[in-house]
Coordinates of C-alpha atoms in Angstrom, one line a residue:
X199 CA -42.7 -2.6 34.6
X200 CA -39.1 -2.1 35.6
X201 CA -37.0 0.7 34.1
X202 CA -34.9 -1.7 32.1
X203 CA -38.0 -3.4 30.7
X204 CA -39.6 -0.1 29.8
X205 CA -36.4 1.0 27.9
X206 CA -36.3 -2.3 26.1
X207 CA -39.9 -2.1 25.1
X208 CA -39.5 1.5 23.9
X209 CA -36.5 0.5 21.8
X210 CA -38.4 -2.3 20.3
X211 CA -41.3 0.0 19.5
X212 CA -39.0 2.4 17.7
X213 CA -37.6 -0.4 15.6
X214 CA -41.1 -1.5 14.7
X215 CA -42.3 2.0 13.9
X216 CA -39.4 2.6 11.6
X217 CA -39.9 -0.7 9.9
X218 CA -43.6 -0.1 9.3
X219 CA -42.9 3.3 7.8
X220 CA -40.4 1.8 5.3
X221 CA -42.0 -1.5 4.5
X222 CA -45.6 -1.2 5.5
X223 CA -45.9 -4.6 7.0
X224 CA -45.4 -6.1 10.5
X225 CA -43.5 -9.0 8.9
X226 CA -40.9 -6.6 7.6
X227 CA -40.6 -5.0 11.0
X228 CA -39.4 -8.3 12.5
X229 CA -36.5 -8.3 10.1
X230 CA -35.5 -4.6 10.1
X231 CA -32.3 -3.8 12.2
X232 CA -32.1 -0.5 14.0
X233 CA -30.4 2.3 12.2
X234 CA -30.7 4.3 9.0
X235 CA -31.4 2.8 5.5
X236 CA -30.7 4.0 2.0
X237 CA -34.3 5.1 1.7
X238 CA -33.8 7.3 4.7
X239 CA -30.4 8.6 3.7
X240 CA -29.0 8.1 0.2
X241 CA -25.5 8.2 1.6
X242 CA -26.2 4.7 3.0
X243 CA -25.5 2.0 0.5
X244 CA -28.4 0.2 -0.9
X245 CA -29.1 -3.0 1.0
X246 CA -27.4 -1.8 4.2
X247 CA -28.5 -0.3 7.5
X248 CA -26.1 2.3 9.1
X249 CA -25.4 2.7 12.7
X250 CA -22.5 4.4 14.6
X251 CA -20.6 3.0 17.6
X252 CA -17.8 3.9 19.9
X253 CA -15.3 1.8 21.8
X254 CA -11.9 2.3 23.6
X255 CA -8.6 1.7 22.0
X256 CA -6.6 -1.3 23.3
X257 CA -3.8 0.7 24.9
X258 CA -5.8 2.0 27.8
X259 CA -4.9 5.5 26.8
X260 CA -8.4 6.9 27.0
X261 CA -8.6 7.2 23.2
X262 CA -12.2 6.5 22.0
X263 CA -12.6 5.1 18.5
X264 CA -15.6 5.8 16.2
X265 CA -17.0 3.1 13.9
X266 CA -19.6 3.3 11.1
X267 CA -21.3 -0.1 10.9
X268 CA -23.2 -1.2 7.8
X269 CA -25.3 -4.3 8.3
X270 CA -27.3 -6.2 5.7
X271 CA -30.8 -4.7 5.6
X272 CA -32.5 -8.0 4.9
X273 CA -31.3 -9.6 8.1
X274 CA -32.5 -9.3 11.7
X275 CA -30.5 -7.3 14.2
X276 CA -29.4 -10.5 15.8
X277 CA -28.3 -12.4 12.7
X278 CA -24.6 -13.3 13.0
X279 CA -22.4 -12.5 10.0
X280 CA -18.6 -12.3 9.2
X281 CA -17.3 -8.8 9.3
X282 CA -15.2 -7.0 6.7
X283 CA -13.2 -4.3 8.6
X284 CA -11.5 -1.2 7.2
X285 CA -9.4 0.9 9.6
X286 CA -7.8 4.2 8.5
X287 CA -7.8 8.0 8.4
X288 CA -10.0 8.4 5.3
X289 CA -13.5 7.6 6.7
X290 CA -14.5 11.0 8.0
X291 CA -18.2 11.8 7.3
X292 CA -17.2 15.1 5.6
X293 CA -14.7 13.6 3.2
X294 CA -11.8 11.3 2.7
X295 CA -8.8 13.7 2.4
X296 CA -10.8 17.0 2.3
X297 CA -14.3 18.3 2.4
X298 CA -16.4 16.7 -0.4
X299 CA -19.4 18.9 -0.4
X300 CA -21.8 16.6 1.4
X301 CA -25.0 18.4 2.6
X302 CA -25.9 15.7 5.2
X303 CA -23.9 13.3 7.3
X304 CA -23.5 9.6 6.5
X305 CA -21.0 6.8 6.2
X306 CA -17.9 7.3 4.0
X307 CA -18.2 6.1 0.4
X308 CA -14.5 5.3 0.3
X309 CA -15.1 1.7 -0.6
X310 CA -18.6 1.8 -1.9
X311 CA -17.2 0.4 -5.2
X312 CA -16.2 -2.7 -3.1
X313 CA -19.5 -3.1 -1.2
X314 CA -21.6 -2.6 -4.3
X315 CA -19.3 -4.4 -6.8
X316 CA -19.3 -7.5 -4.6
X317 CA -22.9 -7.4 -3.5
X318 CA -21.4 -7.6 0.0
X319 CA -24.6 -7.1 2.0
X320 CA -26.6 -9.5 0.0
X321 CA -23.9 -12.1 0.5
X322 CA -24.3 -11.8 4.2
X323 CA -21.4 -9.7 5.3
X324 CA -21.3 -6.8 7.7
X325 CA -18.9 -3.9 6.8
X326 CA -17.3 -1.8 9.5
X327 CA -15.2 1.4 9.0
X328 CA -13.1 2.6 12.0
X329 CA -11.5 6.0 12.3
X330 CA -7.9 5.8 13.5
X331 CA -7.2 8.0 16.5
X332 CA -7.3 11.7 15.7
X333 CA -9.4 11.2 12.5
X334 CA -13.1 11.4 11.9
X335 CA -15.1 10.7 15.1
X336 CA -12.2 9.3 17.1
X337 CA -10.3 11.1 19.8
X338 CA -6.5 11.1 20.4
X339 CA -3.4 12.3 18.8
X340 CA -2.2 11.0 15.4
X341 CA 0.4 8.3 15.7
X342 CA 1.5 7.4 12.1
X343 CA 1.2 3.6 12.2
X344 CA 2.9 3.6 15.6
X345 CA 2.0 1.7 18.8
X346 CA -1.1 3.9 19.3
X347 CA -2.5 3.2 15.9
X348 CA -1.6 -0.5 16.2
X349 CA -3.6 -0.5 19.4
X350 CA -6.5 1.0 17.5
X351 CA -6.3 -1.8 14.9
X352 CA -6.2 -4.4 17.7
X353 CA -9.2 -2.9 19.4
X354 CA -11.1 -2.7 16.1
X355 CA -10.5 -6.4 15.3
X356 CA -11.5 -7.5 18.8
X357 CA -14.6 -5.2 18.9
X358 CA -15.8 -6.5 15.5
X359 CA -15.3 -10.1 16.5
X360 CA -17.2 -9.8 19.8
X361 CA -20.4 -8.1 18.7
X362 CA -23.6 -10.1 19.1
X363 CA -24.1 -9.9 15.4
X364 CA -20.7 -11.2 14.5
X365 CA -19.6 -14.8 13.8
X366 CA -16.3 -13.8 15.4
X367 CA -14.5 -14.0 12.0
X368 CA -13.1 -10.8 10.7
X369 CA -11.4 -9.9 7.3
X370 CA -9.7 -6.6 6.7
X371 CA -9.8 -4.6 3.4
X372 CA -8.1 -1.5 2.2
X373 CA -5.8 0.3 -0.2
X374 CA -2.9 2.5 0.6
X375 CA -3.1 3.6 4.3
X376 CA -6.0 1.3 5.1
X377 CA -4.0 -1.5 3.4
X378 CA -1.2 -0.7 5.8
X379 CA -3.5 -1.2 8.7
X380 CA -4.3 -4.6 7.3
X381 CA -0.6 -5.5 7.4
X382 CA -0.7 -4.2 11.0
X383 CA -3.6 -6.5 11.7
X384 CA -1.5 -9.5 10.4
X385 CA 1.5 -8.5 12.5
X386 CA -0.7 -8.3 15.7
X387 CA -1.5 -12.0 15.4
X388 CA -5.2 -11.7 16.3
X389 CA -7.0 -15.0 16.3
X390 CA -10.2 -13.4 15.0
X391 CA -8.5 -12.0 11.9
X392 CA -9.0 -14.6 9.3
X393 CA -8.0 -12.8 6.0
X394 CA -6.4 -9.5 4.9
X395 CA -6.8 -7.8 1.5
X396 CA -4.1 -5.1 1.2
X397 CA -3.8 -3.1 -2.1
X398 CA -0.7 -1.0 -2.6
X399 CA 0.4 -0.7 1.0
X400 CA 3.6 0.6 2.5
X401 CA 5.6 -2.4 3.9
X402 CA 8.0 -0.4 6.1
X403 CA 6.8 3.1 7.1
X404 CA 10.4 4.4 7.1
X405 CA 10.6 4.0 3.3
X406 CA 7.7 6.4 2.7
X407 CA 9.7 9.4 4.2
X408 CA 13.3 8.3 3.9
X409 CA 15.6 6.2 1.7
X410 CA 18.6 4.9 3.6
X411 CA 19.1 8.1 5.5
X412 CA 18.1 10.5 2.7
X413 CA 14.8 12.3 3.2
X414 CA 12.1 12.2 0.5
X415 CA 10.2 15.4 -0.5
X416 CA 7.1 14.3 1.5
X417 CA 9.0 14.1 4.8
X418 CA 7.3 17.2 5.9
X419 CA 4.4 17.3 3.4
X420 CA 2.9 14.0 4.5
X421 CA 2.6 14.9 8.2
X422 CA 1.1 18.2 7.2
X423 CA -1.4 16.5 4.9
X424 CA -2.6 14.2 7.7
X425 CA -2.9 17.1 10.1
X426 CA -5.2 18.7 7.5
X427 CA -7.3 15.5 7.4
X428 CA -7.4 15.3 11.2
X429 CA -8.7 18.8 11.5
X430 CA -11.4 18.6 8.8
X431 CA -14.6 20.1 10.2
X432 CA -17.5 17.6 10.8
X433 CA -20.9 18.1 9.2
X434 CA -23.5 20.2 11.0
X435 CA -25.8 17.2 11.4
X436 CA -23.2 14.9 12.8
X437 CA -24.0 13.9 16.4
X438 CA -22.7 16.0 19.3
X439 CA -20.4 13.1 20.3
X440 CA -18.9 12.9 16.8
X441 CA -18.4 16.7 16.5
X442 CA -16.7 16.8 19.9
X443 CA -14.3 14.1 18.9
X444 CA -13.6 15.8 15.6
X445 CA -12.6 18.9 17.5
X446 CA -10.1 17.1 19.7
X447 CA -7.1 18.9 18.2
X448 CA -8.6 22.2 19.2
X449 CA -8.0 21.4 22.9
X450 CA -4.9 19.4 22.2
X451 CA -2.8 21.5 19.8
X452 CA 0.4 19.5 20.6
X453 CA -1.1 16.6 18.6
X454 CA -0.5 18.5 15.4
X455 CA 2.9 20.0 16.3
X456 CA 4.1 16.6 17.5
X457 CA 3.0 14.9 14.3
X458 CA 5.2 17.3 12.4
X459 CA 8.4 16.4 14.3
X460 CA 7.9 12.8 15.6
X461 CA 8.9 11.2 12.3
X462 CA 11.9 13.4 11.3
X463 CA 14.5 10.9 12.5
X464 CA 16.4 9.6 9.4
X465 CA 17.8 6.6 11.4
X466 CA 16.1 3.4 10.3
X467 CA 17.3 1.6 13.5
X468 CA 15.7 4.2 15.8
X469 CA 13.0 2.9 18.2
X470 CA 10.5 5.1 16.3
X471 CA 11.0 3.4 13.0
X472 CA 11.6 -0.1 14.4
X473 CA 8.0 0.1 15.8
X474 CA 6.8 0.9 12.3
X475 CA 8.8 -1.7 10.3
X476 CA 5.9 -3.9 9.3
X477 CA 8.0 -6.2 7.2
X478 CA 10.3 -7.1 10.1
X479 CA 7.4 -7.5 12.5
X480 CA 5.7 -9.9 10.1
X481 CA 8.2 -12.7 11.0
X482 CA 6.3 -15.8 11.8
X483 CA 2.8 -14.4 11.1
X484 CA 0.3 -16.5 9.3
X485 CA -3.0 -14.5 8.5
X486 CA -4.1 -15.4 5.0
X487 CA -3.0 -12.4 2.8
X488 CA -4.1 -11.1 -0.6
X489 CA -2.0 -8.2 -1.8
X490 CA -1.6 -6.0 -4.9
X491 CA 1.7 -4.2 -5.7
X492 CA 2.8 -2.1 -8.6
X493 CA 6.5 -2.5 -9.4
X494 CA 6.6 0.9 -11.0
X495 CA 4.4 2.5 -8.3
X496 CA 4.9 6.3 -8.0
X497 CA 3.6 6.4 -4.5
X498 CA 3.7 3.4 -2.2
X499 CA 6.7 1.6 -3.7
X500 CA 7.7 -2.0 -3.7
X501 CA 10.3 -1.6 -0.9
X502 CA 10.6 -4.4 1.6
X503 CA 7.8 -6.3 -0.1
X504 CA 9.9 -9.3 -0.5
X505 CA 11.0 -9.2 3.2
X506 CA 7.4 -9.1 4.3
X507 CA 6.4 -12.0 2.1
X508 CA 9.4 -14.0 3.2
X509 CA 8.7 -13.4 6.9
X510 CA 5.0 -14.1 6.5
X511 CA 4.3 -17.9 6.7
X512 CA 0.6 -18.0 6.0
X513 CA -1.4 -18.3 2.7
X514 CA -0.3 -15.7 0.2
X515 CA -2.2 -14.4 -2.8
X516 CA -1.3 -11.5 -5.0
X517 CA -1.5 -9.4 -8.1
X518 CA 1.8 -7.7 -9.0
X519 CA 2.5 -5.8 -12.1
X520 CA 3.3 -2.5 -13.9
X521 CA 0.8 0.0 -12.6
X522 CA 0.5 3.1 -10.4
X523 CA -1.3 3.7 -7.1
X524 CA -4.7 2.1 -8.1
X525 CA -7.2 -0.4 -7.0
X526 CA -7.6 -3.8 -8.5
X527 CA -11.1 -3.0 -9.9
X528 CA -10.3 0.6 -11.0
X529 CA -10.8 1.7 -14.6
X530 CA -9.8 4.7 -16.6
X531 CA -12.0 6.9 -18.7
X532 CA -11.6 4.5 -21.7
X533 CA -12.9 1.6 -19.6
X534 CA -9.5 -0.1 -19.3
X535 CA -8.7 -1.9 -16.0
X536 CA -5.8 0.0 -14.5
X537 CA -4.2 -3.1 -13.2
X538 CA -4.9 -4.9 -16.4
X539 CA -6.5 -8.0 -15.0
X540 CA -10.2 -8.8 -14.8
X541 CA -12.2 -10.3 -11.9
X542 CA -10.6 -8.6 -8.9
X543 CA -13.8 -8.5 -6.8
X544 CA -14.7 -12.1 -7.8
X545 CA -11.3 -13.3 -6.7
X546 CA -11.4 -11.2 -3.4
X547 CA -14.8 -12.7 -2.5
X548 CA -13.7 -16.2 -3.2
X549 CA -10.8 -15.5 -0.8
X550 CA -13.1 -14.1 1.9
X551 CA -15.8 -16.7 1.4
X552 CA -13.2 -19.5 2.0
X553 CA -11.5 -18.0 5.0
X554 CA -14.5 -16.3 6.7
X555 CA -17.3 -18.7 5.7
X556 CA -15.6 -22.0 4.8
X557 CA -17.0 -22.0 1.3
X558 CA -14.6 -23.8 -1.1
X559 CA -14.1 -21.9 -4.3
X560 CA -15.4 -23.5 -7.5
X561 CA -12.8 -21.6 -9.6
X562 CA -9.0 -22.1 -9.0
X563 CA -7.2 -18.8 -8.9
X564 CA -3.4 -18.7 -9.1
X565 CA -1.6 -17.8 -5.9
X566 CA 0.2 -15.0 -7.7
X567 CA -0.7 -13.3 -11.0
X568 CA 2.2 -11.2 -12.2
X569 CA 2.5 -8.8 -15.1
X570 CA 6.1 -8.3 -16.3
X571 CA 7.6 -5.3 -18.1
X572 CA 6.4 -6.6 -21.5
X573 CA 2.8 -6.4 -20.3
X574 CA 2.4 -10.2 -20.3
X575 CA 0.8 -12.0 -17.3
X576 CA 1.9 -15.3 -15.7
X577 CA 0.8 -17.4 -12.8
X578 CA 3.2 -18.5 -10.0
X579 CA 2.7 -20.3 -6.7
X580 CA 4.7 -17.6 -4.9
X581 CA 6.7 -14.5 -5.6
X582 CA 9.6 -14.2 -6.3
X583 CA 10.7 -17.5 -8.0
X584 CA 14.2 -16.9 -9.3
X585 CA 15.9 -19.5 -11.5
X586 CA 19.4 -18.4 -10.4
X587 CA 21.3 -15.6 -8.7
X588 CA 24.3 -13.6 -9.8
X589 CA 26.7 -11.2 -8.1
X590 CA 28.0 -8.8 -10.7
X591 CA 31.3 -7.1 -10.0
X592 CA 31.1 -3.5 -11.1
X593 CA 33.8 -1.2 -12.4
X594 CA 35.6 1.2 -10.1
X595 CA 34.8 4.9 -10.7
X596 CA 34.3 8.3 -9.3
X597 CA 31.7 11.1 -9.3
X598 CA 31.1 14.6 -7.9
X599 CA 28.5 14.6 -5.2
X600 CA 27.2 17.9 -6.3
X601 CA 23.5 17.1 -6.5
X602 CA 23.2 18.3 -10.1
X603 CA 19.5 17.7 -10.7
X604 CA 17.0 17.7 -13.5
X605 CA 14.1 20.1 -13.2
X606 CA 11.1 18.1 -12.2
X607 CA 7.4 18.9 -11.7
X608 CA 6.1 19.2 -8.1
X609 CA 4.4 16.1 -6.6
X610 CA 0.7 15.8 -7.2
X611 CA -0.1 15.4 -3.5
X612 CA 1.3 14.6 -0.1
X613 CA -0.9 12.1 1.7
X614 CA -0.5 8.4 1.1
X615 CA -3.6 8.2 -1.1
X616 CA -2.5 10.9 -3.5
X617 CA 1.2 11.4 -3.5
X618 CA 3.1 10.8 -6.8
X619 CA 6.7 11.1 -7.6
X620 CA 7.6 14.0 -9.9
X621 CA 8.1 13.0 -13.5
X622 CA 11.6 13.2 -14.8
X623 CA 12.8 15.6 -17.4
X624 CA 15.0 14.8 -20.4
X625 CA 18.0 15.8 -18.4
X626 CA 17.7 12.9 -15.9
X627 CA 19.9 10.6 -18.0
X628 CA 23.4 12.0 -18.2
X629 CA 25.9 10.8 -20.8
X630 CA 28.2 8.0 -19.7
X631 CA 31.4 9.4 -18.3
X632 CA 30.2 12.8 -17.1
X633 CA 31.4 14.1 -13.8
X634 CA 28.2 13.4 -11.9
X635 CA 27.9 9.6 -12.3
X636 CA 29.5 6.7 -14.1
X637 CA 28.2 3.5 -15.7
X638 CA 29.1 -0.2 -15.8
X639 CA 27.6 -2.3 -18.6
X640 CA 26.8 -6.0 -18.9
X641 CA 27.6 -7.9 -22.0
X642 CA 24.5 -8.4 -24.3
X643 CA 22.2 -11.1 -23.1
X644 CA 22.3 -14.3 -25.1
X645 CA 18.7 -15.2 -24.3
X646 CA 15.6 -13.6 -22.8
X647 CA 15.8 -13.3 -19.0
X648 CA 14.1 -11.5 -16.2
X649 CA 15.5 -9.5 -13.3
X650 CA 13.1 -10.3 -10.4
X651 CA 12.9 -9.9 -6.6
X652 CA 14.9 -7.2 -4.9
X653 CA 18.3 -6.1 -6.3
X654 CA 20.9 -5.0 -3.8
X655 CA 24.3 -3.3 -4.0
X656 CA 27.4 -3.1 -1.9
X657 CA 30.2 -0.7 -2.6
X658 CA 33.2 1.0 -1.0
X659 CA 33.0 4.8 -0.9
X660 CA 36.1 6.9 -0.6
X661 CA 34.3 9.9 1.1
X662 CA 31.1 10.8 2.9
X663 CA 28.2 12.1 0.8
X664 CA 25.3 10.6 -1.1
X665 CA 24.9 7.9 -3.7
X666 CA 22.2 7.0 -6.2
X667 CA 22.1 3.7 -8.1
X668 CA 20.0 3.3 -11.2
X669 CA 19.4 0.2 -13.4
X670 CA 18.8 0.6 -17.1
X671 CA 17.6 -1.9 -19.7
X672 CA 19.7 -0.9 -22.8
X673 CA 18.7 -2.0 -26.3
X674 CA 21.2 -2.2 -29.2
X675 CA 21.7 1.4 -30.3
X676 CA 21.5 2.9 -26.8
X677 CA 17.7 3.3 -26.3
X678 CA 17.3 2.6 -22.6
X679 CA 14.7 2.4 -19.9
X680 CA 15.5 3.2 -16.3
X681 CA 13.6 0.5 -14.4
X682 CA 14.9 0.6 -10.8
X683 CA 16.7 3.0 -8.5
X684 CA 17.4 3.9 -4.9
X685 CA 19.7 6.2 -2.9
X686 CA 21.7 6.2 0.3
X687 CA 23.4 8.6 2.6
X688 CA 27.2 7.8 2.9
X689 CA 27.8 8.8 6.5
X690 CA 31.6 8.2 6.3
X691 CA 34.1 6.7 4.0
X692 CA 33.8 2.9 3.9
X693 CA 31.4 0.1 3.0
X694 CA 27.8 1.0 1.9
X695 CA 25.0 -1.5 1.3
X696 CA 21.4 -1.1 0.4
X697 CA 18.5 -2.6 -1.5
X698 CA 16.8 -1.2 -4.6
X699 CA 13.1 -1.6 -5.2
X700 CA 11.6 -4.9 -6.0
X701 CA 11.2 -5.4 -9.7
X702 CA 10.0 -7.8 -12.4
X703 CA 11.7 -6.6 -15.6
X704 CA 12.3 -8.8 -18.7
X705 CA 15.3 -8.3 -20.9
X706 CA 15.1 -9.2 -24.6
X707 CA 18.0 -11.1 -26.1
X708 CA 20.8 -8.7 -27.0
X709 CA 20.0 -6.1 -24.4
X710 CA 22.4 -4.9 -21.8
X711 CA 22.1 -3.9 -18.2
X712 CA 23.5 -0.5 -17.4
X713 CA 24.3 0.2 -13.8
X714 CA 24.7 4.0 -13.1
X715 CA 26.3 5.1 -9.8
X716 CA 26.5 8.8 -8.9
X717 CA 25.2 11.8 -7.2
X718 CA 21.5 11.8 -6.4
X719 CA 20.5 14.6 -8.8
X720 CA 16.8 14.0 -8.6
X721 CA 14.0 15.9 -6.8
X722 CA 12.6 12.6 -5.8
X723 CA 14.8 13.1 -2.7
X724 CA 15.9 16.0 -0.5
X725 CA 19.6 15.2 -0.3
X726 CA 22.2 17.6 0.9
X727 CA 25.2 17.4 -1.6
X728 CA 28.5 17.0 0.2
X729 CA 30.6 18.6 -2.6
X730 CA 33.0 15.7 -2.3
X731 CA 34.5 13.7 -5.1
X732 CA 33.6 10.1 -4.2
X733 CA 35.7 7.2 -5.4
X734 CA 33.8 3.9 -5.7
X735 CA 35.6 0.6 -5.5
X736 CA 34.6 -3.0 -5.0
X737 CA 31.0 -2.5 -6.0
X738 CA 28.9 -5.6 -6.4
X739 CA 25.3 -5.8 -7.6
X740 CA 23.3 -8.8 -6.4
X741 CA 20.5 -9.9 -8.7
X742 CA 17.9 -12.7 -8.9
X743 CA 17.2 -13.9 -12.4
X744 CA 14.3 -15.8 -13.8
X745 CA 13.9 -17.7 -17.1
X746 CA 10.7 -16.5 -18.9
X747 CA 10.7 -19.7 -20.9
X748 CA 8.9 -21.5 -18.1
X749 CA 6.2 -18.9 -17.5
X750 CA 2.7 -20.2 -17.1
X751 CA 0.3 -17.8 -18.8
X752 CA -2.8 -16.4 -17.0
X753 CA -5.4 -13.9 -18.1
X754 CA -4.7 -10.2 -18.0
X755 CA -4.1 -7.2 -20.3
X756 CA -1.3 -4.7 -20.4
X757 CA -1.8 -2.2 -17.7
X758 CA -2.2 1.3 -19.2
X759 CA 0.4 3.0 -16.9
X760 CA 3.2 0.8 -18.3
X761 CA 3.3 2.9 -21.5
X762 CA 3.2 6.1 -19.5
X763 CA 6.2 4.9 -17.5
X764 CA 8.1 3.9 -20.6
X765 CA 7.5 7.3 -22.1
X766 CA 8.7 9.0 -19.0
X767 CA 11.8 6.9 -18.4
X768 CA 13.1 6.0 -21.8
X769 CA 16.3 7.8 -23.0
X770 CA 19.1 7.3 -25.4
X771 CA 22.3 6.6 -23.6
X772 CA 25.6 7.4 -25.3
X773 CA 29.0 5.7 -24.8
X774 CA 27.5 2.3 -24.1
X775 CA 30.4 -0.1 -23.6
X776 CA 30.9 -3.7 -24.7
X777 CA 30.3 -5.0 -21.2
X778 CA 32.4 -6.3 -18.3
X779 CA 30.0 -8.8 -16.6
X780 CA 27.5 -11.3 -17.9
X781 CA 23.8 -11.8 -17.1
X782 CA 23.5 -15.6 -17.5
X783 CA 20.8 -18.0 -16.4
X784 CA 22.0 -21.1 -14.7

């Protein structure tokens, strides 16, 4: 017998012995794939068999990527299935963002809610988790969604598509960072990638650390957090190969120091940030895409969402509404769905089954299901769908760029999975006419209307400094909710233009829009006050408006976070004027 034949026979014997031990019959042995089952290791999901694999990244850098592969236990090792792929920093065997107290190694349970909630393995799918470079069992230096990590995503898609057990059709799944890698997959235009599910991603990585030249509090905290994840110790019973890869930073300490400094450039147009502008890079792409996005997200905010969707030309599906950084299936302790809408996993699997298996859905799902600020859901064929546009001329004014700030709580965390903006104090809404900001008011609305899409502002600043713009929904009597904001660095006197966050906010009849322009005054940013008095002239606010009268209802409850947000951001404004511009539907 040749050496190769002896090895093959030995491997077959090992598979057969394991199968007999678990199932007791030769018939079961013929079906059992190699690897570890749930019965052998409870960290393996029921109905799955776990193996580990390694393959090179696509940039020929020498980086070796680690994958945990979960195959259906009821299929033979050679049965071909579609692959659901998740790529990210959170799949380490010891824990997602820190040690989780495991006493033995095993595949991450990060999306076990998804694999169990969908019956993924019984439905004939393989699930693969790939560690980005520098994380888990992968070698290399962290490269925060840059060319290196993009090469990792490319390699992962191609590897998953070319296994003997793969049909060649790959879908990506994730939330937060591993939703970002799904957007990367779309931007890479890989033929094998047939569908992407991306929950609460970042659409342009710049916006997570900077806002128009102004650093956010996590500009240093986030790189430090990912350094901590990258250096998490492996488990004692991880393989020697895994443990060696997990210790990569020990012999390459510059990986950690470089990760702290590489992303400190506040220039959006720098080469570093251009490479990470996923919305711009989506131009002309067409991978079927299913997204979720909270409009009042306190972590991965709806910035450049509209640009990405506009640039993407493929099938688009989405849930968008008034929630925080949560998954579509997630519930609170009271059992309420945190995104408010039932059936997320069912809808996701109809999406995957169609694009990865060619199974036509028996239920018609709306392309977009959207919850507005009143907690009411509607169906749309796309987002946004404005009825009209308006460019509101704003009053001239001045403010002291002194950075007078409210006292806010510290953020809850720094990594993309856990960061939340600090909650505002009562002081964050100054009285109209104080020295730190000024207001312009619309006239009361004559009918219900909705501000949708991405508001933008242009203004002429008389001096260098910083500027914050906030939008308020003001009820008769002055009770107001701040529903949108953004800031910018004014590098020199002259014209300034920037977008606010995407929104979907419905005004009741008789309400006014308040536009506040002033110093930043918020610990949501790490601005450096100039001390200048800044005169503002020729300011114009560009808005997309929608008529709620034509909404098409769809199922969904009020997301619980909406009431939390309203409590945090409702104030009584004084000095509300009669209004100088109109919000009118055309």
